[in-house]
Tab-separated table of C-alpha atoms in Angstrom:
chain	number	residue	atom	x	y	z
A	113	MET	CA	139.093	111.742	127.888
A	114	PRO	CA	136.262	113.721	129.573
A	115	GLU	CA	134.581	111.993	132.517
A	116	PRO	CA	130.810	111.632	132.078
A	117	LYS	CA	128.161	112.642	134.585
A	118	ARG	CA	126.429	109.644	136.136
A	119	PRO	CA	124.060	108.158	135.387
A	120	THR	CA	124.871	108.591	131.728
A	121	VAL	CA	122.204	109.039	129.061
A	122	ASP	CA	122.829	105.470	127.955
A	123	GLU	CA	122.350	104.154	131.480
A	124	VAL	CA	119.078	106.037	131.794
A	125	LEU	CA	117.875	104.689	128.448
A	126	ALA	CA	118.883	101.153	129.356
A	127	GLY	CA	116.960	101.476	132.627
A	128	ALA	CA	113.897	102.814	130.816
A	129	LEU	CA	113.998	99.899	128.355
A	130	HIS	CA	114.310	97.368	131.131
A	131	THR	CA	111.433	98.953	133.038
A	132	ILE	CA	109.084	99.014	130.062
A	133	GLU	CA	109.880	95.440	129.130
A	134	ASN	CA	109.767	93.873	132.567
A	135	GLN	CA	107.488	96.034	134.673
A	136	LEU	CA	105.075	97.824	132.362
A	137	LEU	CA	104.441	95.451	129.468
A	138	PRO	CA	103.566	92.404	131.596
A	139	ASN	CA	100.816	94.461	133.209
A	140	LEU	CA	99.396	96.139	130.128
A	141	GLU	CA	96.190	94.612	128.791
A	142	ASP	CA	95.189	97.132	126.136
A	143	THR	CA	96.446	96.169	122.659
A	144	TRP	CA	97.158	99.726	121.550
A	145	ALA	CA	99.011	100.515	124.780
A	146	ARG	CA	101.092	97.353	124.409
A	147	ALA	CA	101.979	98.267	120.832
A	148	ALA	CA	102.906	101.810	121.904
A	149	ALA	CA	105.110	100.457	124.702
A	150	SER	CA	106.886	98.156	122.285
A	151	GLN	CA	107.332	100.991	119.774
A	152	LEU	CA	108.684	103.190	122.549
A	153	MET	CA	111.290	100.531	123.255
A	154	GLY	CA	112.270	100.697	119.588
A	155	THR	CA	112.828	104.449	119.747
A	156	LEU	CA	114.835	104.122	122.966
A	157	GLU	CA	117.032	101.456	121.368
A	158	TYR	CA	117.526	103.806	118.416
A	159	ALA	CA	118.480	106.579	120.852
A	160	ARG	CA	121.042	104.315	122.546
A	161	ALA	CA	122.553	103.423	119.182
A	162	ILE	CA	122.725	106.980	117.947
A	163	ILE	CA	124.358	108.443	121.052
A	164	ALA	CA	126.924	105.656	120.894
A	165	SER	CA	127.816	106.475	117.275
A	166	ASP	CA	127.127	109.728	115.447
A	167	GLU	CA	124.067	111.894	115.803
A	168	HIS	CA	124.971	114.099	112.844
A	169	VAL	CA	124.650	113.827	109.081
A	170	ASP	CA	127.917	115.649	108.368
A	171	VAL	CA	129.867	112.595	107.232
A	172	GLN	CA	127.182	111.671	104.716
A	173	VAL	CA	126.935	115.268	103.538
A	174	GLU	CA	130.687	115.504	103.003
A	175	GLU	CA	130.651	112.248	101.076
A	176	VAL	CA	127.921	113.528	98.749
A	177	GLU	CA	129.609	116.912	98.345
A	178	ALA	CA	132.821	115.207	97.240
A	179	VAL	CA	131.093	113.025	94.643
A	180	VAL	CA	129.074	115.958	93.296
A	181	ALA	CA	132.200	118.088	93.036
A	182	ASN	CA	133.960	115.350	91.072
A	183	LEU	CA	131.013	114.934	88.739
A	184	VAL	CA	130.832	118.668	88.018
A	185	ARG	CA	134.595	118.810	87.492
A	186	ASP	CA	134.481	115.952	84.988
A	187	HIS	CA	131.217	117.086	83.362
A	188	PRO	CA	130.977	120.906	83.520
A	189	GLY	CA	127.601	120.796	81.792
A	190	LEU	CA	126.100	119.588	85.051
A	191	GLU	CA	126.564	123.034	86.611
A	192	ALA	CA	123.379	124.107	84.849
A	193	VAL	CA	121.482	121.259	86.540
A	194	LEU	CA	122.624	122.499	89.958
A	195	GLU	CA	121.852	126.156	89.379
A	196	GLY	CA	119.790	127.617	92.224
A	197	SER	CA	120.141	124.514	94.398
A	198	ALA	CA	121.502	126.291	97.461
A	199	GLY	CA	119.413	125.515	100.543
A	200	GLU	CA	119.275	126.870	104.069
A	201	THR	CA	121.828	124.376	105.323
A	202	ARG	CA	124.875	122.674	103.899
A	203	GLY	CA	123.180	119.309	104.225
A	204	PHE	CA	120.058	120.499	102.428
A	205	THR	CA	122.148	121.853	99.551
A	206	ALA	CA	124.113	118.626	99.163
A	207	MET	CA	121.017	116.415	99.153
A	208	GLU	CA	119.156	118.804	96.848
A	209	GLN	CA	122.063	118.646	94.411
A	210	ALA	CA	122.146	114.858	94.612
A	211	SER	CA	118.389	114.826	93.993
A	212	ARG	CA	118.692	116.976	90.905
A	213	LEU	CA	121.524	114.914	89.485
A	214	LEU	CA	119.755	111.594	89.988
A	215	SER	CA	116.596	112.993	88.402
A	216	HIS	CA	118.641	114.427	85.513
A	217	ALA	CA	120.053	110.970	84.825
A	218	VAL	CA	116.653	109.250	84.510
A	219	GLY	CA	116.024	108.218	80.925
A	220	ASN	CA	119.253	109.924	79.945
A	221	GLU	CA	121.920	107.910	78.128
A	222	SER	CA	124.607	110.613	78.006
A	223	ALA	CA	128.084	110.118	79.444
A	224	GLU	CA	127.325	112.483	82.331
A	225	ALA	CA	124.168	110.537	83.176
A	226	GLU	CA	126.155	107.301	83.138
A	227	ALA	CA	128.665	108.919	85.494
A	228	ILE	CA	125.882	110.006	87.859
A	229	ARG	CA	124.515	106.457	87.964
A	230	ALA	CA	127.978	104.968	88.408
A	231	GLU	CA	129.455	107.384	90.949
A	232	LEU	CA	126.670	109.163	92.823
A	233	ARG	CA	123.811	106.679	92.913
A	234	PRO	CA	125.718	103.905	94.756
A	235	VAL	CA	126.723	106.397	97.451
A	236	ILE	CA	123.136	107.569	97.941
A	237	VAL	CA	121.796	104.001	97.956
A	238	GLN	CA	124.395	102.969	100.533
A	239	GLN	CA	123.588	105.947	102.755
A	240	ALA	CA	119.878	105.092	102.606
A	241	ALA	CA	120.711	101.497	103.554
A	242	ASP	CA	122.883	102.718	106.441
A	243	ASN	CA	120.093	104.982	107.657
A	244	LEU	CA	117.638	102.103	107.456
A	245	ALA	CA	119.968	99.882	109.465
A	246	GLU	CA	120.392	102.624	112.066
A	247	THR	CA	116.636	103.040	112.512
A	248	SER	CA	115.728	99.372	112.117
A	249	THR	CA	115.164	98.864	115.852
A	250	MET	CA	112.021	100.960	115.434
A	251	LEU	CA	110.898	98.803	112.534
A	252	MET	CA	111.433	95.602	114.506
A	253	ARG	CA	109.277	96.918	117.332
A	254	PHE	CA	106.660	98.469	115.094
A	255	GLY	CA	104.296	95.541	115.109
A	256	GLY	CA	104.073	95.778	118.858
A	257	THR	CA	105.519	92.399	119.681
A	258	PRO	CA	108.007	92.602	122.509
A	259	ARG	CA	110.937	90.248	122.303
A	260	ARG	CA	110.848	88.408	125.575
A	261	VAL	CA	107.658	89.400	127.296
A	262	GLU	CA	104.703	87.591	125.821
A	263	ARG	CA	101.337	87.244	127.364
B	116	MET	CA	97.363	114.217	119.708
B	117	LEU	CA	93.963	113.399	121.147
B	118	ASN	CA	93.954	112.903	124.905
B	119	VAL	CA	91.144	110.401	125.272
B	120	GLU	CA	90.491	111.186	128.913
B	121	VAL	CA	90.166	114.901	128.200
B	122	ALA	CA	88.105	114.242	125.095
B	123	ARG	CA	85.568	111.902	126.665
B	124	PRO	CA	83.409	114.533	128.397
B	125	GLN	CA	83.737	116.745	125.330
B	126	ILE	CA	82.483	113.925	123.106
B	127	ALA	CA	79.608	113.385	125.538
B	128	ALA	CA	78.695	117.071	125.369
B	129	TYR	CA	78.944	116.982	121.577
B	130	LEU	CA	76.642	113.977	121.334
B	131	SER	CA	74.239	115.542	123.801
B	132	ALA	CA	73.839	118.388	121.333
B	133	LYS	CA	73.390	116.009	118.396
B	134	LEU	CA	71.209	113.199	119.720
B	135	PRO	CA	67.591	113.546	120.878
B	136	SER	CA	68.210	112.642	124.507
B	137	ASP	CA	65.917	113.459	127.414
B	138	GLY	CA	68.734	114.538	129.703
B	139	GLY	CA	72.089	114.310	127.956
B	140	VAL	CA	74.319	111.544	126.631
B	141	GLU	CA	76.760	109.496	128.653
B	142	VAL	CA	79.892	108.141	126.968
B	143	GLY	CA	81.859	105.164	128.229
B	144	PRO	CA	85.657	104.980	128.085
B	145	LEU	CA	86.816	105.559	124.500
B	146	GLU	CA	88.128	102.320	123.008
B	147	ARG	CA	91.132	102.786	120.736
B	148	ILE	CA	90.692	100.790	117.543
B	149	THR	CA	94.070	99.225	117.073
B	150	ILE	CA	94.440	99.583	113.338
B	151	GLY	CA	95.909	102.294	111.190
B	152	HIS	CA	98.126	105.249	111.926
B	153	SER	CA	96.757	107.942	109.667
B	154	ARG	CA	93.944	108.829	112.043
B	155	GLY	CA	93.071	108.231	115.645
B	156	MET	CA	90.218	105.720	115.589
B	157	PHE	CA	88.002	105.087	118.606
B	158	ARG	CA	84.826	103.239	119.407
B	159	VAL	CA	82.419	105.512	121.254
B	160	ASN	CA	79.723	103.795	123.309
B	161	ALA	CA	76.909	106.236	124.077
B	162	THR	CA	73.874	105.746	126.308
B	163	TYR	CA	70.939	108.067	126.829
B	164	ARG	CA	67.201	108.152	127.438
B	165	HIS	CA	64.805	109.160	124.717
B	166	GLY	CA	61.060	109.349	125.314
B	167	GLY	CA	61.620	107.514	128.558
B	168	GLU	CA	63.360	104.601	126.791
B	169	GLU	CA	66.977	103.618	127.424
B	170	VAL	CA	69.052	103.828	124.209
B	171	ALA	CA	72.559	102.437	123.640
B	172	ARG	CA	74.430	103.266	120.439
B	173	SER	CA	77.982	102.931	119.231
B	174	PHE	CA	79.873	105.155	116.834
B	175	ALA	CA	83.308	105.141	115.236
B	176	LEU	CA	85.238	108.335	115.904
B	177	ARG	CA	87.885	109.199	113.310
B	178	VAL	CA	90.258	111.970	114.336
B	179	GLU	CA	92.782	113.898	112.230
B	180	GLN	CA	96.416	113.794	113.324
B	181	ALA	CA	98.152	117.056	112.448
B	182	GLY	CA	98.439	116.514	108.709
B	183	MET	CA	99.413	112.848	108.767
B	184	PHE	CA	99.859	111.559	105.194
B	185	GLY	CA	98.849	114.971	103.864
B	186	THR	CA	95.173	114.067	103.858
B	187	ASN	CA	92.201	115.811	105.402
B	188	THR	CA	88.790	115.096	106.830
B	189	LEU	CA	86.823	117.111	104.282
B	190	ASP	CA	88.062	115.201	101.234
B	191	GLU	CA	87.593	111.855	102.941
B	192	VAL	CA	84.062	112.642	104.104
B	193	ARG	CA	83.019	113.910	100.686
B	194	THR	CA	84.295	110.758	99.020
B	195	MET	CA	82.742	108.422	101.576
B	196	ARG	CA	79.349	110.067	101.337
B	197	ALA	CA	79.445	110.004	97.545
B	198	MET	CA	80.458	106.337	97.527
B	199	ARG	CA	77.715	105.428	99.976
B	200	ALA	CA	75.203	107.315	97.840
B	201	ALA	CA	76.479	105.271	94.886
B	202	GLY	CA	75.504	102.111	96.721
B	203	PHE	CA	79.010	101.060	97.707
B	204	PRO	CA	79.527	99.523	101.185
B	205	VAL	CA	80.715	102.489	103.218
B	206	ALA	CA	79.867	103.406	106.821
B	207	ASN	CA	77.224	106.072	107.329
B	208	ILE	CA	78.812	109.326	108.476
B	209	ARG	CA	76.607	111.008	111.072
B	210	TRP	CA	78.551	114.144	111.940
B	211	VAL	CA	81.604	116.032	110.742
B	212	GLU	CA	83.287	118.621	112.931
B	213	PHE	CA	85.953	121.087	111.857
B	214	ASP	CA	85.792	123.352	114.916
B	215	ALA	CA	88.973	122.741	116.882
B	216	ALA	CA	87.195	123.972	120.012
B	217	VAL	CA	85.404	120.620	120.328
B	218	ILE	CA	88.298	118.199	120.805
B	219	GLY	CA	91.214	120.145	119.360
B	220	THR	CA	91.239	118.696	115.869
B	221	PRO	CA	88.806	117.911	113.019
B	222	PHE	CA	86.954	114.622	113.251
B	223	PHE	CA	83.928	112.758	112.034
B	224	MET	CA	81.688	110.132	113.562
B	225	MET	CA	80.193	107.148	111.789
B	226	ASP	CA	77.597	104.587	112.724
B	227	TRP	CA	79.417	101.595	114.169
B	228	VAL	CA	79.678	98.733	111.664
B	229	GLU	CA	79.617	95.326	113.304
B	230	GLY	CA	82.230	92.866	112.097
B	231	SER	CA	85.963	92.417	112.044
B	232	SER	CA	88.827	94.119	110.267
B	233	GLY	CA	91.121	91.212	111.105
B	234	PRO	CA	92.147	88.390	108.779
B	235	PRO	CA	89.175	87.491	106.532
B	236	ASN	CA	88.143	83.991	105.598
B	237	GLU	CA	88.443	82.854	101.983
B	238	ALA	CA	84.883	83.829	101.081
B	239	ALA	CA	85.205	87.320	102.588
B	240	LEU	CA	88.538	87.847	100.847
B	241	ARG	CA	87.005	86.847	97.523
B	242	ASP	CA	84.063	89.169	98.179
B	243	TYR	CA	86.494	91.987	98.925
B	244	VAL	CA	88.521	91.485	95.747
B	245	THR	CA	85.305	91.272	93.716
B	246	LYS	CA	84.007	94.510	95.224
B	247	LEU	CA	87.318	96.286	94.680
B	248	HIS	CA	87.052	95.258	91.022
B	249	GLU	CA	83.487	96.606	90.992
B	250	LEU	CA	84.760	99.887	92.427
B	251	HIS	CA	87.025	100.185	89.398
B	252	GLN	CA	84.045	99.673	87.058
B	253	ILE	CA	81.877	102.442	88.562
B	254	ASP	CA	81.043	105.265	86.176
B	255	TRP	CA	82.754	107.888	88.310
B	256	ARG	CA	81.913	110.733	85.936
B	257	ALA	CA	78.208	110.061	86.399
B	258	LYS	CA	78.579	109.911	90.192
B	259	GLU	CA	80.173	113.369	90.342
B	260	ILE	CA	82.421	112.491	93.252
B	261	PRO	CA	83.971	115.764	94.397
B	262	PHE	CA	87.675	114.946	94.133
B	263	ALA	CA	90.066	117.850	94.451
B	264	ARG	CA	91.868	116.786	91.291
B	265	ILE	CA	90.260	115.317	88.171
B	266	PRO	CA	92.721	114.260	85.473
B	267	SER	CA	91.762	114.999	81.892
B	268	VAL	CA	93.671	112.092	80.331
B	269	PRO	CA	95.167	108.992	81.991
B	270	ILE	CA	98.774	110.148	82.014
B	271	ASP	CA	97.668	113.273	83.893
B	272	ALA	CA	96.527	111.043	86.732
B	273	VAL	CA	100.035	109.610	87.117
B	274	HIS	CA	101.605	113.055	87.122
B	275	GLN	CA	98.999	114.413	89.532
B	276	GLN	CA	99.553	111.612	91.993
B	277	VAL	CA	103.338	111.725	91.759
B	278	ASP	CA	103.238	115.477	92.370
B	279	ARG	CA	100.705	115.058	95.160
B	280	TRP	CA	102.901	112.616	97.042
B	281	MET	CA	106.086	114.556	96.368
B	282	ASP	CA	104.409	117.592	97.940
B	283	VAL	CA	103.571	115.533	101.030
B	284	HIS	CA	107.169	114.333	101.233
B	285	ARG	CA	108.544	117.841	100.866
B	286	TRP	CA	106.211	119.055	103.606
B	287	GLY	CA	107.464	116.438	106.019
B	288	ARG	CA	111.141	116.088	105.202
B	289	VAL	CA	114.123	117.471	107.041
B	290	LEU	CA	116.470	116.961	104.091
B	291	PRO	CA	115.737	116.087	100.447
B	292	GLU	CA	115.672	112.344	99.727
B	293	PRO	CA	117.532	111.964	96.426
B	294	LEU	CA	116.119	108.492	95.764
B	295	LEU	CA	112.539	109.764	96.071
B	296	GLU	CA	113.254	112.686	93.784
B	297	GLU	CA	114.761	110.238	91.306
B	298	ALA	CA	111.736	107.958	91.666
B	299	ALA	CA	109.337	110.823	90.916
B	300	THR	CA	111.074	111.476	87.618
B	301	TRP	CA	111.366	107.745	86.868
B	302	LEU	CA	107.638	107.221	87.439
B	303	LYS	CA	106.714	110.027	85.083
B	304	ARG	CA	109.080	108.893	82.348
B	305	ASN	CA	108.236	105.201	82.594
B	306	ALA	CA	104.456	105.304	82.952
B	307	PRO	CA	102.749	102.433	81.098
B	308	GLU	CA	100.884	103.276	77.913
B	309	ASP	CA	97.673	101.338	78.553
B	310	LEU	CA	96.460	103.471	81.455
B	311	ARG	CA	92.808	103.831	82.445
B	312	LEU	CA	90.922	106.371	84.497
B	313	THR	CA	88.838	104.773	87.239
B	314	LEU	CA	88.011	105.280	90.857
B	315	VAL	CA	90.998	104.221	92.956
B	316	HIS	CA	90.577	103.476	96.654
B	317	GLY	CA	94.269	104.123	97.263
B	318	ASP	CA	94.735	102.106	100.445
B	319	PRO	CA	93.016	98.761	99.904
B	320	GLY	CA	93.670	95.528	101.707
B	321	PRO	CA	93.384	93.684	105.001
B	322	LEU	CA	92.671	95.940	108.010
B	323	ASN	CA	90.998	98.482	105.739
B	324	PHE	CA	87.700	96.674	105.333
B	325	ILE	CA	85.175	95.276	107.756
B	326	HIS	CA	83.791	91.819	107.175
B	327	ASP	CA	81.256	89.709	108.949
B	328	GLY	CA	81.345	86.026	108.122
B	329	ASP	CA	81.681	85.601	104.375
B	330	HIS	CA	80.807	89.151	103.354
B	331	VAL	CA	82.318	92.605	103.268
B	332	GLN	CA	80.353	95.089	105.350
B	333	ALA	CA	82.311	98.269	104.640
B	334	PHE	CA	85.362	99.631	102.874
B	335	THR	CA	87.245	101.978	105.229
B	336	ASP	CA	90.141	104.442	105.063
B	337	TRP	CA	89.229	106.475	101.990
B	338	GLU	CA	91.676	109.335	102.442
B	339	PHE	CA	93.940	108.220	99.565
B	340	SER	CA	91.115	107.773	97.036
B	341	HIS	CA	91.294	109.549	93.697
B	342	ILE	CA	90.816	109.062	89.961
B	343	GLY	CA	93.636	107.035	88.468
B	344	GLU	CA	94.825	103.661	87.266
B	345	PRO	CA	93.272	100.590	88.954
B	346	ASN	CA	96.598	98.742	89.011
B	347	GLU	CA	97.632	101.181	91.716
B	348	ASP	CA	95.031	99.514	93.935
B	349	TRP	CA	95.948	95.985	92.900
B	350	LEU	CA	99.601	96.524	93.687
B	351	PHE	CA	98.829	98.243	96.962
B	352	LEU	CA	96.815	95.173	97.854
B	353	GLY	CA	99.095	92.502	96.404
B	354	GLY	CA	102.465	94.159	96.890
B	355	MET	CA	102.067	95.866	100.246
B	356	ARG	CA	99.007	95.643	102.465
B	357	GLY	CA	98.046	92.095	101.541
B	358	ARG	CA	101.423	90.455	102.088
B	359	GLY	CA	100.333	88.982	105.365
B	360	VAL	CA	97.691	87.005	103.472
B	361	MET	CA	99.779	85.758	100.558
B	362	GLU	CA	102.910	86.701	98.639
B	363	PRO	CA	102.804	89.007	95.580
B	364	PRO	CA	103.043	86.269	92.905
B	365	GLN	CA	100.088	84.481	94.483
B	366	TRP	CA	98.147	87.759	94.656
B	367	ARG	CA	98.763	88.338	90.958
B	368	GLU	CA	97.274	84.950	90.150
B	369	TYR	CA	94.436	85.369	92.636
B	370	ILE	CA	93.388	88.754	91.255
B	371	ALA	CA	93.340	87.326	87.722
B	372	GLU	CA	91.332	84.306	88.834
B	373	VAL	CA	88.710	86.283	90.783
B	374	THR	CA	88.323	89.293	88.494
B	375	GLY	CA	89.761	88.297	85.113
B	376	HIS	CA	92.082	91.301	85.377
B	377	VAL	CA	95.560	90.198	84.256
B	378	ILE	CA	98.521	92.324	85.342
B	379	THR	CA	101.714	91.945	83.319
B	380	LYS	CA	105.019	91.574	85.132
B	381	GLU	CA	106.106	94.948	83.757
B	382	ALA	CA	102.967	96.657	85.031
B	383	TRP	CA	103.363	94.890	88.366
B	384	ALA	CA	106.923	96.237	88.743
B	385	TYR	CA	105.902	99.757	87.764
B	386	TRP	CA	102.969	99.979	90.159
B	387	ASP	CA	105.047	98.377	92.863
B	388	VAL	CA	107.516	101.274	92.561
B	389	PHE	CA	104.611	103.711	92.464
B	390	ASN	CA	103.110	102.437	95.693
B	391	GLN	CA	106.442	102.249	97.489
B	392	PHE	CA	107.007	105.839	96.396
B	393	LYS	CA	103.544	106.826	97.570
B	394	GLY	CA	104.072	105.083	100.901
B	395	ALA	CA	107.507	106.582	101.469
B	396	CYS	CA	106.288	110.103	100.668
B	397	ALA	CA	103.221	109.724	102.872
B	398	ASN	CA	105.301	108.306	105.706
B	399	THR	CA	107.637	111.291	105.625
B	400	SER	CA	104.787	113.364	107.053
B	401	ALA	CA	105.055	111.358	110.272
B	402	LEU	CA	108.611	112.617	110.758
B	403	ARG	CA	107.444	116.231	110.826
B	404	ILE	CA	104.532	115.372	113.079
B	405	PHE	CA	106.914	113.631	115.490
B	406	ILE	CA	109.712	116.194	115.617
B	407	THR	CA	107.335	119.165	115.950
B	408	GLY	CA	105.610	117.434	118.856
B	409	ALA	CA	102.213	117.475	117.145
B	410	ASN	CA	102.108	113.755	117.863
B	411	PRO	CA	105.227	112.582	119.711
B	412	ALA	CA	104.137	108.940	119.864
B	413	PRO	CA	106.821	106.407	118.918
B	414	ASN	CA	104.876	104.998	115.966
B	415	MET	CA	105.306	108.405	114.294
B	416	ALA	CA	109.090	108.197	114.673
B	417	ALA	CA	109.147	104.675	113.233
B	418	ILE	CA	106.891	105.532	110.297
B	419	GLY	CA	108.771	108.723	109.474
B	420	THR	CA	112.175	107.035	109.448
B	421	ALA	CA	112.558	103.267	109.285
B	422	LEU	CA	109.299	102.448	107.522
B	423	LYS	CA	109.881	105.190	104.986
B	424	LEU	CA	113.464	104.036	104.426
B	425	SER	CA	112.422	100.419	103.924
B	426	MET	CA	110.166	101.590	101.086
B	427	ILE	CA	112.929	103.713	99.578
B	428	ASN	CA	115.200	100.690	99.748
B	429	HIS	CA	112.599	98.594	97.929
B	430	LEU	CA	111.850	101.067	95.151
B	431	SER	CA	115.483	102.055	94.562
B	432	THR	CA	116.343	98.390	94.021
B	433	ILE	CA	113.726	98.063	91.266
B	434	ILE	CA	114.778	101.352	89.651
B	435	GLY	CA	118.416	100.273	89.872
B	436	ARG	CA	117.556	97.087	88.000
B	437	SER	CA	116.005	99.156	85.222
B	438	TYR	CA	119.394	100.854	84.757
B	439	ALA	CA	121.309	97.600	84.505
B	440	PRO	CA	122.542	96.659	81.034
B	441	LYS	CA	120.315	94.092	79.364
B	442	GLY	CA	121.190	90.565	80.417
B	443	GLU	CA	122.457	91.503	83.894
């Protein structure tokens, strides 16, 4: 296992969070500045979480690619829906294809539309929920209320 | 992003050129108005001598933020001036500036309106809801408000607004959001049949109006206004912005009681999805503004990610229910 340089990014972020919460916030009077400091803590907490897990979208992209491939294999007519969907990146292409398929299924009662709703939509909804959970520290801090330091 | 310390002398120089002072205008420290994220809002306290008399005046400075929410100063100013000319309570805009040489970004300055944008009392809330209803009754064709888009028939308004917000999302996104693309199609295919064409404020609710005692002094934040269906406003108020005042079911009853306007549960659900879609698309712009460094403040990161995703979560749940077999 590679040995990290010290202090690590996480240690620096943890120190920044502690400093904002215990040294800066107690001395900030301005409402907007206090809200910004709290929001900054939210982004730093997000940064800590993301460097501890996965900073890339590749896993989600691969998951979508697999479902789309299965749908097209089982319903070849969907190839026409995906025509011209190639984007600049692999991730863009996968999400563009998912977008087109979900839109194609709206108000559509065909078997392929049912398959899109049954197989693709739950994956996309779950990924959105995961992304929300990952960024939720920013939402918690958005109102500007720090957890422990109250005036 | 406006640097208030850098901008202060520039604002003073600007006002010196605009106001009839004997020897220039002095500006006190700019006071950030702690509401809203679409624009930088500041109170500007100016002092100067005129004809030997000491004069003190305050203005509200509203500053663009690099394309936030896909709106612009020109459209907002045109609407506000037209609404004020129509007799609606809107702050008087003194000056509009598009030259980036002044403070680096377009802005406009309004006469300061005394009052509060905080939680209103019951009488002020009732006055606000009554006036919002009156806004929807204005003969907008006669007022010739210069909107960029004028729908010909009601369903056009839905399509125009869905396309407008999808464009904002696509401008701001890093990757396509399949659930927003789905929602755009869903909104077009499921639009109610009994649509009307009225003035729509677009962003109504607490924090976006100034009240003093029991009365509304001014409607603010007009950058989302357009011609469309008034239920868009009612759901923005009752389903989103007004939730700190009361919950959506209570809002539905309150709106009916104050205005006589009854919103069916089906219409409520549709316009709830619409506004969540609108909010999510608008919020995507903050992501671009953050990652390009145009405004690297942490509220931009939160709006462009978590806040947007919470709206996508909300709307995709309602759309998912519409797919469920009857009885589930």
